[in-house]
Each structure stands twice: as C-alpha cells, then as structure tokens.
XYZ file of C-alpha atoms in Angstrom:
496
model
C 285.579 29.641 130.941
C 283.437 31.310 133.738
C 285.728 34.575 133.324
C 284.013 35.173 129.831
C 280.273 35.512 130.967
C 281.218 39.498 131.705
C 278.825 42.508 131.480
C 278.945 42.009 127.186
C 278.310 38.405 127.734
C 274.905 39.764 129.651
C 274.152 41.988 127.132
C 273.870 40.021 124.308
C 270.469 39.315 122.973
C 271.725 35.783 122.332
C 272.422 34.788 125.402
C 269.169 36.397 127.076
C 267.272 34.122 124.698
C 269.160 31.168 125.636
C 268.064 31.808 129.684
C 264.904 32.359 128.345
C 264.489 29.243 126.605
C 265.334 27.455 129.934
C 263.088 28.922 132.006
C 260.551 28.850 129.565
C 260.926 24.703 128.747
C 258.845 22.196 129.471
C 261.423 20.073 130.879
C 264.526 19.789 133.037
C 263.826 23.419 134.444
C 264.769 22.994 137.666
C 267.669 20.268 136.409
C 269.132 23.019 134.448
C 269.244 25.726 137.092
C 270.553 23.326 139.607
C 273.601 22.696 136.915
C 274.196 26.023 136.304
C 274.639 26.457 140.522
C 276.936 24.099 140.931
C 279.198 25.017 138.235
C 279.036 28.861 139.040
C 277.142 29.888 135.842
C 274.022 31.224 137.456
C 276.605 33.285 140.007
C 277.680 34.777 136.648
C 274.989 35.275 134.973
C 273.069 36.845 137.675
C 275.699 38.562 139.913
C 273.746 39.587 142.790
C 272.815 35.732 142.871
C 276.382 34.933 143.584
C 275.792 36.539 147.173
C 273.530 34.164 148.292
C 276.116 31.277 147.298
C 276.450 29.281 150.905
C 275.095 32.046 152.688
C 272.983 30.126 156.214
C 269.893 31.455 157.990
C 270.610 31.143 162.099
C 267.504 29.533 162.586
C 266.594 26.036 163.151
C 263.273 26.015 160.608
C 265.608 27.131 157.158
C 267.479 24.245 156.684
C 269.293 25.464 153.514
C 271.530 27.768 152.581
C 269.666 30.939 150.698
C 270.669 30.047 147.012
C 270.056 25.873 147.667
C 266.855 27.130 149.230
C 265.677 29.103 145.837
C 266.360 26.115 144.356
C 264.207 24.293 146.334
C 261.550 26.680 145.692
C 261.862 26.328 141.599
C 262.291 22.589 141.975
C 259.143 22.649 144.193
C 257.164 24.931 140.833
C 257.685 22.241 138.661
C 256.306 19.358 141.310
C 253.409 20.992 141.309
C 252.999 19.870 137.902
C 253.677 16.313 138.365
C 250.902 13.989 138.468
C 252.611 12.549 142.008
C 251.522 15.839 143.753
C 248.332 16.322 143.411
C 247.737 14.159 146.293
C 249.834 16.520 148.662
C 249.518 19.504 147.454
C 245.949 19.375 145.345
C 244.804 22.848 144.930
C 248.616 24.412 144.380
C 248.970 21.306 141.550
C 245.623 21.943 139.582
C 246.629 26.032 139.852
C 250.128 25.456 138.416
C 248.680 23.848 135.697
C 246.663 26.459 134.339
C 248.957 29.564 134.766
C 250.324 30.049 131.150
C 253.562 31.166 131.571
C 255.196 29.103 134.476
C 258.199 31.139 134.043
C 256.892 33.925 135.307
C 256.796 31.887 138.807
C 260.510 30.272 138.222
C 262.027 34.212 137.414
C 259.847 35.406 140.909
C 261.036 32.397 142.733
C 264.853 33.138 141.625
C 264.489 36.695 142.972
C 262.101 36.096 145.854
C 265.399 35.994 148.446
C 268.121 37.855 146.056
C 268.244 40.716 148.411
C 268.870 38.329 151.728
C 271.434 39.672 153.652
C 271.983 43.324 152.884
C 270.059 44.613 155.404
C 266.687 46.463 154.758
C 263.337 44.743 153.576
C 264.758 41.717 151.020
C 261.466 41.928 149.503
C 261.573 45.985 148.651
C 265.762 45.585 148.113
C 264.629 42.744 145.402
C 262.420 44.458 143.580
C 264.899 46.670 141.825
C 267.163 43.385 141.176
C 264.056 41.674 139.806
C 262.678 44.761 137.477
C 266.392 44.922 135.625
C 266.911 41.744 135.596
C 263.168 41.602 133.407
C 263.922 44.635 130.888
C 267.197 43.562 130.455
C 265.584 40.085 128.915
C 262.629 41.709 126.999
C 260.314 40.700 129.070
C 256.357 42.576 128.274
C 255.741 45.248 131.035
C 252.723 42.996 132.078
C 254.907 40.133 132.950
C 257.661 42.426 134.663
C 255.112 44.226 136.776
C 254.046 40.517 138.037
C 257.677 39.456 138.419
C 258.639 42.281 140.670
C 255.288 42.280 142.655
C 255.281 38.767 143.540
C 259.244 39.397 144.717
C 257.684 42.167 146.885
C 254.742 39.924 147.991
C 255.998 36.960 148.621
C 255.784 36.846 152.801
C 251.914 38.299 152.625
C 249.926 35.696 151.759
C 251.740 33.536 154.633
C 251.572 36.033 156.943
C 247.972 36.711 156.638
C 246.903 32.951 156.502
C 248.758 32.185 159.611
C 248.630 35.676 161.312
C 245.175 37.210 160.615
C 241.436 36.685 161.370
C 241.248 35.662 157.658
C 237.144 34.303 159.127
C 236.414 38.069 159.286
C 234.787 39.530 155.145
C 236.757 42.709 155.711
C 240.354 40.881 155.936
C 239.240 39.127 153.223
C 238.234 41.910 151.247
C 241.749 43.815 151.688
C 243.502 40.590 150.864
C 241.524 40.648 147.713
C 242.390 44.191 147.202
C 245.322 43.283 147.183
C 245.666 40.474 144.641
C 243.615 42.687 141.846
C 242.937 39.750 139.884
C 242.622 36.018 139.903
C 246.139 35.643 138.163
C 247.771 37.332 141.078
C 246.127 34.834 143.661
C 247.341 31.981 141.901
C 250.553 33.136 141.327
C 251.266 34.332 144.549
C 249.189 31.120 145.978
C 251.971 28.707 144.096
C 254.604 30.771 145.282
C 254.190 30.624 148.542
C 253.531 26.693 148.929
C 256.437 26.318 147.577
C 258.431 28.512 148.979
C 257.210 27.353 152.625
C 257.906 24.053 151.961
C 261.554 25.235 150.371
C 262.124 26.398 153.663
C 261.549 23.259 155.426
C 259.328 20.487 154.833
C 258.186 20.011 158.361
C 256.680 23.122 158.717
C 254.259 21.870 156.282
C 251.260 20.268 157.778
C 247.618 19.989 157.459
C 246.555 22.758 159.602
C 248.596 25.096 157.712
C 247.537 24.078 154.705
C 244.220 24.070 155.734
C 244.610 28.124 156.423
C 245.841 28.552 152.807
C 243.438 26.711 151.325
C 240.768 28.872 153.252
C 242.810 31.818 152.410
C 242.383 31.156 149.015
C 238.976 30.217 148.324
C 237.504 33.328 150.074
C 239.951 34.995 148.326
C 238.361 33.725 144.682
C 235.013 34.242 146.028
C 235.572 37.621 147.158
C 236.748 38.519 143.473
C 234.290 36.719 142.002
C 231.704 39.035 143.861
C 233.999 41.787 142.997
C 236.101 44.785 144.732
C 233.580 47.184 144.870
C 230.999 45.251 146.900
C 230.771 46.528 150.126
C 231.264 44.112 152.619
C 228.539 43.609 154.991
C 229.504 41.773 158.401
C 225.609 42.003 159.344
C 224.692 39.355 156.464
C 227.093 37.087 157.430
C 226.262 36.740 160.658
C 222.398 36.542 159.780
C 223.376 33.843 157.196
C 225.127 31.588 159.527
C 222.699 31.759 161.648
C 219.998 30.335 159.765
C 222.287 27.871 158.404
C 223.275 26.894 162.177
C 219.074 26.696 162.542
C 218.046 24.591 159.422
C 220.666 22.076 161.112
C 219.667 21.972 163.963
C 215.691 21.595 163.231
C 216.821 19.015 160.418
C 219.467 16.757 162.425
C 217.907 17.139 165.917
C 214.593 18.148 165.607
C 215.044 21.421 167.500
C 213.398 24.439 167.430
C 213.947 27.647 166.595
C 212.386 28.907 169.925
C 214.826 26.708 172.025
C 217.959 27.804 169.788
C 217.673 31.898 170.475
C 217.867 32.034 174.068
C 220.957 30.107 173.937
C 222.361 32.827 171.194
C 221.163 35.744 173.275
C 224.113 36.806 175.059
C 226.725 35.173 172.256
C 229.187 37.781 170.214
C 228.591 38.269 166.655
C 232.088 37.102 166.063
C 231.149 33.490 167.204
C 228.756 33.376 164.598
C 231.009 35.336 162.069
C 234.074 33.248 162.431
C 232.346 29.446 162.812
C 230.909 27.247 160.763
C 227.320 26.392 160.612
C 227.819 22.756 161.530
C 229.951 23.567 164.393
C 227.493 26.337 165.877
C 224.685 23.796 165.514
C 226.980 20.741 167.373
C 227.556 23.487 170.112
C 224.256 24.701 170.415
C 222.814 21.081 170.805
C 225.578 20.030 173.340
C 224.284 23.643 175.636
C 221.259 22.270 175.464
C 221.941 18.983 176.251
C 223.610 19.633 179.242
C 222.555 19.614 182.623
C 223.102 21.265 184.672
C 223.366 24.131 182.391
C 225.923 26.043 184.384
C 228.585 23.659 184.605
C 231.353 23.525 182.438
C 230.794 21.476 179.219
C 233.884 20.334 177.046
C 233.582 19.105 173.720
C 235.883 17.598 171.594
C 235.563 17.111 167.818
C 238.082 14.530 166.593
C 239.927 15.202 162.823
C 242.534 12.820 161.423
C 243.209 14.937 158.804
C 243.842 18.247 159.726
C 243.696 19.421 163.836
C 241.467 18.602 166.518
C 238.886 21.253 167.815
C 238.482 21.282 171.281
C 235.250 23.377 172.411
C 234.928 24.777 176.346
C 232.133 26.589 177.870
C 232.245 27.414 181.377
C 230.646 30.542 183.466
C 232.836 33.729 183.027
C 236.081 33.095 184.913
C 238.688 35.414 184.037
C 240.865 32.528 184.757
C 239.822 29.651 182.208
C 242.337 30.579 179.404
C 244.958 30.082 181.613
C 243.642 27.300 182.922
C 242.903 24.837 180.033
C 246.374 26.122 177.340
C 247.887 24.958 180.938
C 246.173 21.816 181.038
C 246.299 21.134 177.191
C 250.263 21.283 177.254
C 250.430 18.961 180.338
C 248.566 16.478 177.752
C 251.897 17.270 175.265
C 249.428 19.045 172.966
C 250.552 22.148 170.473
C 247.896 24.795 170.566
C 247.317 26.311 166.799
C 244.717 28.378 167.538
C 242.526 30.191 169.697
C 239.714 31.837 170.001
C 237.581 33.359 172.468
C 234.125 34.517 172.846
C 232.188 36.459 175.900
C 230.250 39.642 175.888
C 229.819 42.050 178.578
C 226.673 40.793 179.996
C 227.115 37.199 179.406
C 227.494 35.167 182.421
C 229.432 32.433 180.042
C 232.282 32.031 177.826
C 233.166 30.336 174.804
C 236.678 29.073 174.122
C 237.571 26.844 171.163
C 240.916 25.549 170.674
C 242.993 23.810 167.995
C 245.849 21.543 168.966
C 248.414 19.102 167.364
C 250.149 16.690 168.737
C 253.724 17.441 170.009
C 254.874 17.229 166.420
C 252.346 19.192 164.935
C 250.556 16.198 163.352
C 246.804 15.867 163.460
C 245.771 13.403 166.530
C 244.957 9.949 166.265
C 242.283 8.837 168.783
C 245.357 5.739 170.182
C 244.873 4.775 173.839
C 241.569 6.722 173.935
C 243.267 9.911 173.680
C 240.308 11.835 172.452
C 238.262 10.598 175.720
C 241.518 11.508 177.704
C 241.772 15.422 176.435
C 237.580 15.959 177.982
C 238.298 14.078 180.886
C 241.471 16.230 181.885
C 239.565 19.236 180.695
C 236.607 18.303 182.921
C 238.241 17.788 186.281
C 240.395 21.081 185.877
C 237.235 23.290 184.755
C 235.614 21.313 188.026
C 237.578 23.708 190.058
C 238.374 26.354 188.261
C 240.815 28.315 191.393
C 243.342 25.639 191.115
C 246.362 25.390 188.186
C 248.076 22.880 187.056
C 251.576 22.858 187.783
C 253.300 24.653 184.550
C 254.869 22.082 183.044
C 258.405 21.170 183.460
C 259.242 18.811 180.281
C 263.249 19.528 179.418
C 263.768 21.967 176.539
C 265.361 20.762 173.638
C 268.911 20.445 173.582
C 268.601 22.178 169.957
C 265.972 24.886 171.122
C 268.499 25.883 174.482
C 271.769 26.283 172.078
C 269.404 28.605 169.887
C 267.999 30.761 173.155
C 267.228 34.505 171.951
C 265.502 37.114 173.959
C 261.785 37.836 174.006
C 260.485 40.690 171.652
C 256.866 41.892 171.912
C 255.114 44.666 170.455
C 251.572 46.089 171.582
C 249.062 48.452 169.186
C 245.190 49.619 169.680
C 242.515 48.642 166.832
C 240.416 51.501 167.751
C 237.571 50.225 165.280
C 237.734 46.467 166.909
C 237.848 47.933 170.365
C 240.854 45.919 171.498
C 244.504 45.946 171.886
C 246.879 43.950 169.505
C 249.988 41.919 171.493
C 252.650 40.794 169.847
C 255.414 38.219 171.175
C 258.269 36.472 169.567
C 260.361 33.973 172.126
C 262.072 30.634 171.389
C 259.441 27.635 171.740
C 259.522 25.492 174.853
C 257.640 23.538 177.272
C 254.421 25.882 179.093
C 254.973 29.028 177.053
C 251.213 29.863 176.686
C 250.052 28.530 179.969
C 252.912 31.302 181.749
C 251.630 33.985 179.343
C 248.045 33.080 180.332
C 248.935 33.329 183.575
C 250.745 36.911 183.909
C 247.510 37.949 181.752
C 245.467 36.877 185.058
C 247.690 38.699 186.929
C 247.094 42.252 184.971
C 243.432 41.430 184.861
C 243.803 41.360 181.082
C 240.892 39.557 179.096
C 242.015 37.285 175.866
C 239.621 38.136 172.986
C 241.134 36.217 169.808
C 244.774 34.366 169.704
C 246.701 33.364 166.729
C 249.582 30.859 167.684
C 252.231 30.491 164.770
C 255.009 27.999 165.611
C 257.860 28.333 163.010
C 260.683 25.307 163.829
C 262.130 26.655 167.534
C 260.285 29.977 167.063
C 256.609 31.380 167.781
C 255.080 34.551 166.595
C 252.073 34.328 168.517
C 248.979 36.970 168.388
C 246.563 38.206 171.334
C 243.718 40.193 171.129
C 243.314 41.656 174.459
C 240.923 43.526 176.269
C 241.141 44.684 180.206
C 238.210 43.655 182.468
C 235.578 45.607 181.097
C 235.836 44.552 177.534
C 238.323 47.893 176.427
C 241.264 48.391 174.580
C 244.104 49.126 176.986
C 245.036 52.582 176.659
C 247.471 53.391 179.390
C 250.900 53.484 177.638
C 252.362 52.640 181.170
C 250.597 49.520 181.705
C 251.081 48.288 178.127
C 255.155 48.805 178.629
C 254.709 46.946 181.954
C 252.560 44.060 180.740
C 255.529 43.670 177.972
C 258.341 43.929 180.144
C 256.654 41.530 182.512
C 256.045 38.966 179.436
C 259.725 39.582 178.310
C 261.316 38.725 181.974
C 259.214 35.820 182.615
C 260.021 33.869 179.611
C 263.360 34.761 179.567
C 264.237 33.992 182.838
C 262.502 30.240 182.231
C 264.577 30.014 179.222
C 268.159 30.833 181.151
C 267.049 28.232 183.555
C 266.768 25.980 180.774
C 269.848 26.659 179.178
C-alpha cells in the first residue's frame, strides 16, 4: 500500500497529526521510526528522505549508511534519557531531560543529513527541507526557527570544541553569540553527542568529551554573565594568576616574591589558557629544578581523560620537532598542543596531550608514565639530534583509503600569527615530518590543535616565523604548503 502515501496523503491534517504523535511520544520513538525505514514509509512520507536510503560515506570513521546513521542519531536522543546513560554520557543525559519538547531534537536530527549528497553545504541545502517540512505540520514559528537552525548548526559546536582555542573569553563569547539562549546550547549540545557518536562510536572518547563538556560550561557561564559584557582578557589573566599564587603559598609554602621572576618573561596566553593548579605544579617544578637551565619534563598522569605531558627547555627552534618525534616513537597519539615563548624569553613552554595508540587515556602498566620523562629527558639532553621518524607499517585499511594532502594557510592580523591548515590520511610520524619541514622554513609553532577523525586528521597550527610574525609573503606560504603536501604524500605512496 506504499503507492497511496502520495502528495494528498501528505497533506492531510490527519496524517500530520499521526507523525506528530510519534515523534512527540514518550515511548518507542526511535522503535517506530526504525519500522517505518525498513518498510519504506518514512521514504514516503518524507521524500527527500528516500535519497539517503543506502547511500555510504567513503570514509573509514562513518560506518553507516546516511539514513541508518540518522537513525542512530534519534535512537541515541532517546538514550540520553535512559537511566543507563547517565554514566557515559552525564551532562548530555541530565540536559535531555529537561528540554520540553524532545521532538524538537528527533525532527532536527531527521533533517540534520537530508541534504547529503547533492552537492553544496548539506547543512544550508537542509534548511529549506527542514522549514517545509515544519509549516507543513503546524509546527509554532518558535519551534520551526529552532528546527531549521539546529539543521544549519549542527557541525559548529564540534568544530569549535575540537578546532578552536575554546580557553580564550573571546571564542567563547562568539560561541555564545551564537547560541542566543540557554535552550539553543542544550539543544544543539544533545545534538551533537549524539550525532558524533551516530557516526561512530569510537570516535567517542574522554578527551573529546572532555572539550564538549568545557565547551559547554563556559558557554552557560558566558550567558549567564550575559552578551553584552565585554570581555576582558586582562582579568583573566590577573585572576589566574592569583589563583596559581594562593596555591602555591598554601600547598608549598612559596612566596609570592619567588613566583614573579619565574612569570616574568611567560606569555599571557600561558596564564589565559591553563589552569591554576597546573600553573602552580609548573611553577614549583621551575623552581625545583637545578640546574635551572636544563630541560625539565613533567608528566601529569590521568586515567580518565588524557595525559598532560609538560616540557621546558631553553629556546630551541627545534624542540617541537623533537619531542611529537619522540612521543610517536613511544606509540603515543598527540591531541593537543600548545606552545608558549615570548620574544625575549630565553625558554619555552610546551605542553602536550597524548592517548595511547587507540586514543584511550594511559594506564601507568610497565611504568609507562616513568618511561614517557625518561625518553623525553635523554632526547631534550641533546637537543641537535632526531629520532629516526618512525617507520611502524600503515594500516592495511588507512593505505587502501590514501587521498592527497590539502592545506590551507590565512593571517589573524589581531593575534599576530598565521593560521595552517592540513588535511592528510593518518599514519605513522605525521607530526614529527611536519615538525620537521617547519625547522626547515624557520617557522615557529605558536598553538596546535590535532583532530584525528577514524583514518583522517584535520590538524591546526598557529605559526609564526623567527621573530614572532605572521608570515606575510604569499610566496613562502604557497611553498611551505606545497612542501607539506609533497612530503606526506610521497610517504604515503611509499606506504601504499
């Protein structure tokens, strides 16, 4: 009887109750959608949803097909509300509970992906689908408008959790500008847990949900404050740093006298993107050390999320290179990056993030905490001298899926520094061989962000040249690019 759900079929007010009534239940929601998949009613129904029907991603981190994907996502909505997921997914479960009309999220969630595969932005293309597919059922403007903004939103709050300083007030403040309202944030929050782990459960892990969770709670804060406050970078550097000081005189009975000189030549952005207690476990360990110009490596271990791994060393332009090279000899994924020097400063700080080799968080088996600082601490010992680039064989899975480098470059002309963008298969010594043609163009790594999506990376540097500028010279940027794009490639044909 499929042949009699037509255009009149659509367009009766009887019917548009009846889907109504299903996505608005308490029960079965997800059940009923699935039913109405498999036996070609939902292809009906909503004809631009029969597209999707079987159609793959070429990727190896989307696992389903588009429409069993959406269905994912819905079925993942209504876990949320389950008592068994609070554990996993805490802050998404205790926000689903309190949004008062779930189906607001199940009608997004059906449209996120309508448009996939017509070519153009799927989020703009779905839009229009997701607006007439709202008046068409009655829906209030208010709940339409939400509807069709979360279908255009859906990819932002990812991308800025996983691609942006989201430590720095003013990208907090535009994210916030963005969401309006609480409701937003916790609609588009929900949406895009579950539409990440739709995509593929393993990308899930602690780290990233670590970022939304951040993400999130300045977020709240920020609108809690509200829009109009200016943001002041000033006062949040000033208010670490006391916080960093009452620590530090409380725990270990030092002084504020002893703590500035270490400061002196330290970025504001060191104290702007860390956390008190980490600035104050840093600061003692500088002043621990002896001798004070040798390299000190500190590593903080966390079962539940990912390790932080903290190097200070005199001002080599070398020592990025040198320790993302060491850290993947040790099979380690780097998450993030960050890097802090100023002009002057004889030092430099680098912190790290790393995984295991399956992004997991490390357990300390067979002393593997002590083993990271040691192998840190005879590299650093003489800093001239790499470590071979690793050679571990490529995965059979990552070499059948081999695509050619893309990067993109762009000047922040308010942050002073140049924006590099590169997307390349994973494999073995990727950021160690990037480190090193960055040596090799005398380029100077200010910030990183390292996003590893199944065989795929989308990785971020904030570059400088030698004397802490953006790079201006269109020349040299195209050359730095093409130089990035035939080294990797070239390693990944000899792989395949």
């Amino acid at each position: 009887s499929l042949d009699l759900i037509d255009e009149d079929f659509r367009d009766d007010p009887r019917n548009q109750r009846l889907f109504m009534e299903i996505v608005q239940s308490r029960d079965k929601v997800a059940l009923q959608l699935r039913r109405m998949l498999r036996w070609g009613v939902l292809a009906r129904y909503i004809p631009s949803f029969g597209a999707l029907i079987g159609q793959m991603q070429h990727d190896l981190f989307h696992i389903y097909s588009v429409d069993a994907h959406t269905m994912e996502l819905v079925k993942n909505l209504r876990r949320f509300q389950y008592d068994d997921s609070q554990e996993r997914f805490p802050i998404a479960s205790r926000v689903m509970r309190r949004i008062k009309k779930p189906e607001i999220l199940y009608i997004a969630g059906l449209f996120h992906d309508i448009a996939k595969g017509r070519g153009g932005d799927h989020s703009k293309l779905g839009m229009v689908d997701a607006r007439e597919f709202c008046e068409r059922h009655s829906m209030s403007i208010q709940d339409t408008n939400l509807v069709v903004w979360l279908v255009e939103k859906h990819l932002l709050m990812s991308a800025v959790a996983q691609r942006a300083d989201i430590s720095d007030p003013e990208v907090i403040q535009q994210f916030a500008l963005d969401m309006g309202d609480q409701l937003h944030l916790d609609c588009l929050f929900t949406l895009t847990i579950a539409d990440i782990n739709a995509t593929n459960p393993k990308l899930w892990n602690n780290w990233r949900a670590s970022l939304m969770r951040q993400l999130y709670d300045s977020t709240k804060q920020a609108l809690r404050r509200g829009l109009e406050i200016v943001v002041d970078k000033a006062a949040y550097v000033d208010e670490n740093k006391w916080a960093a000081i009452d620590v530090l005189e409380e725990d270990f009975s030092i002084q504020e006298e002893e703590i500035l000189p270490v400061w002196e030549n330290i970025s504001d952005d060191y104290f702007l993107r860390e956390l008190p207690d980490d600035i104050a476990w840093h600061t003692q360990a500088i002043l621990a050390k002896q001798p004070s110009d040798s390299p000190l490596v500190l590593v903080k271990h966390d079962d539940t999320e990912a390790t932080q791994i903290f190097v200070r060393t005199p001002n080599e332009p070398n020592v990025f290179a040198l320790v993302v090279s060491a850290l993947e000899q040790l099979d380690l994924s780097i998450v993030d990056a960050r890097v802090y020097s100023a002009g002057d400063s004889p030092y430099t700080l680098d912190i790290f993030y790393v995984l295991d080799s399956n992004n997991q968080p490390l357990t300390n088996e067979n002393n593997r905490i002590s083993r990271i600082s040691n192998t840190l601490d005879n590299q650093l010992a003489d800093p001239n001298s790499y470590p071979e680039i690793i050679r571990r064989r490529t995965p059979r899975a990552l070499r059948l899926f081999s695509v050619p480098t893309i990067t993109s470059i762009s000047t922040d002309i308010s942050k002073g520094h140049t924006v590099l963008e590169v997307l390349t298969p994973d494999r073995p010594g990727l950021l160690a061989r990037i480190g090193l043609i960055f040596l090799e163009y005398g380029i100077k790594i200010q910030n990183a962000k390292i996003t590893t999506l199944g065989e795929r990376v989308e990785d971020l540097f904030f570059i400088t040249d030698s004397n802490d500028q953006a790079i201006s010279d269109p020349a040299l940027c195209a050359d730095i690019q093409r130089t990035i794009c035939e080294e990797l490639d070239a390693k990944s044909n000899q792989a395949a």
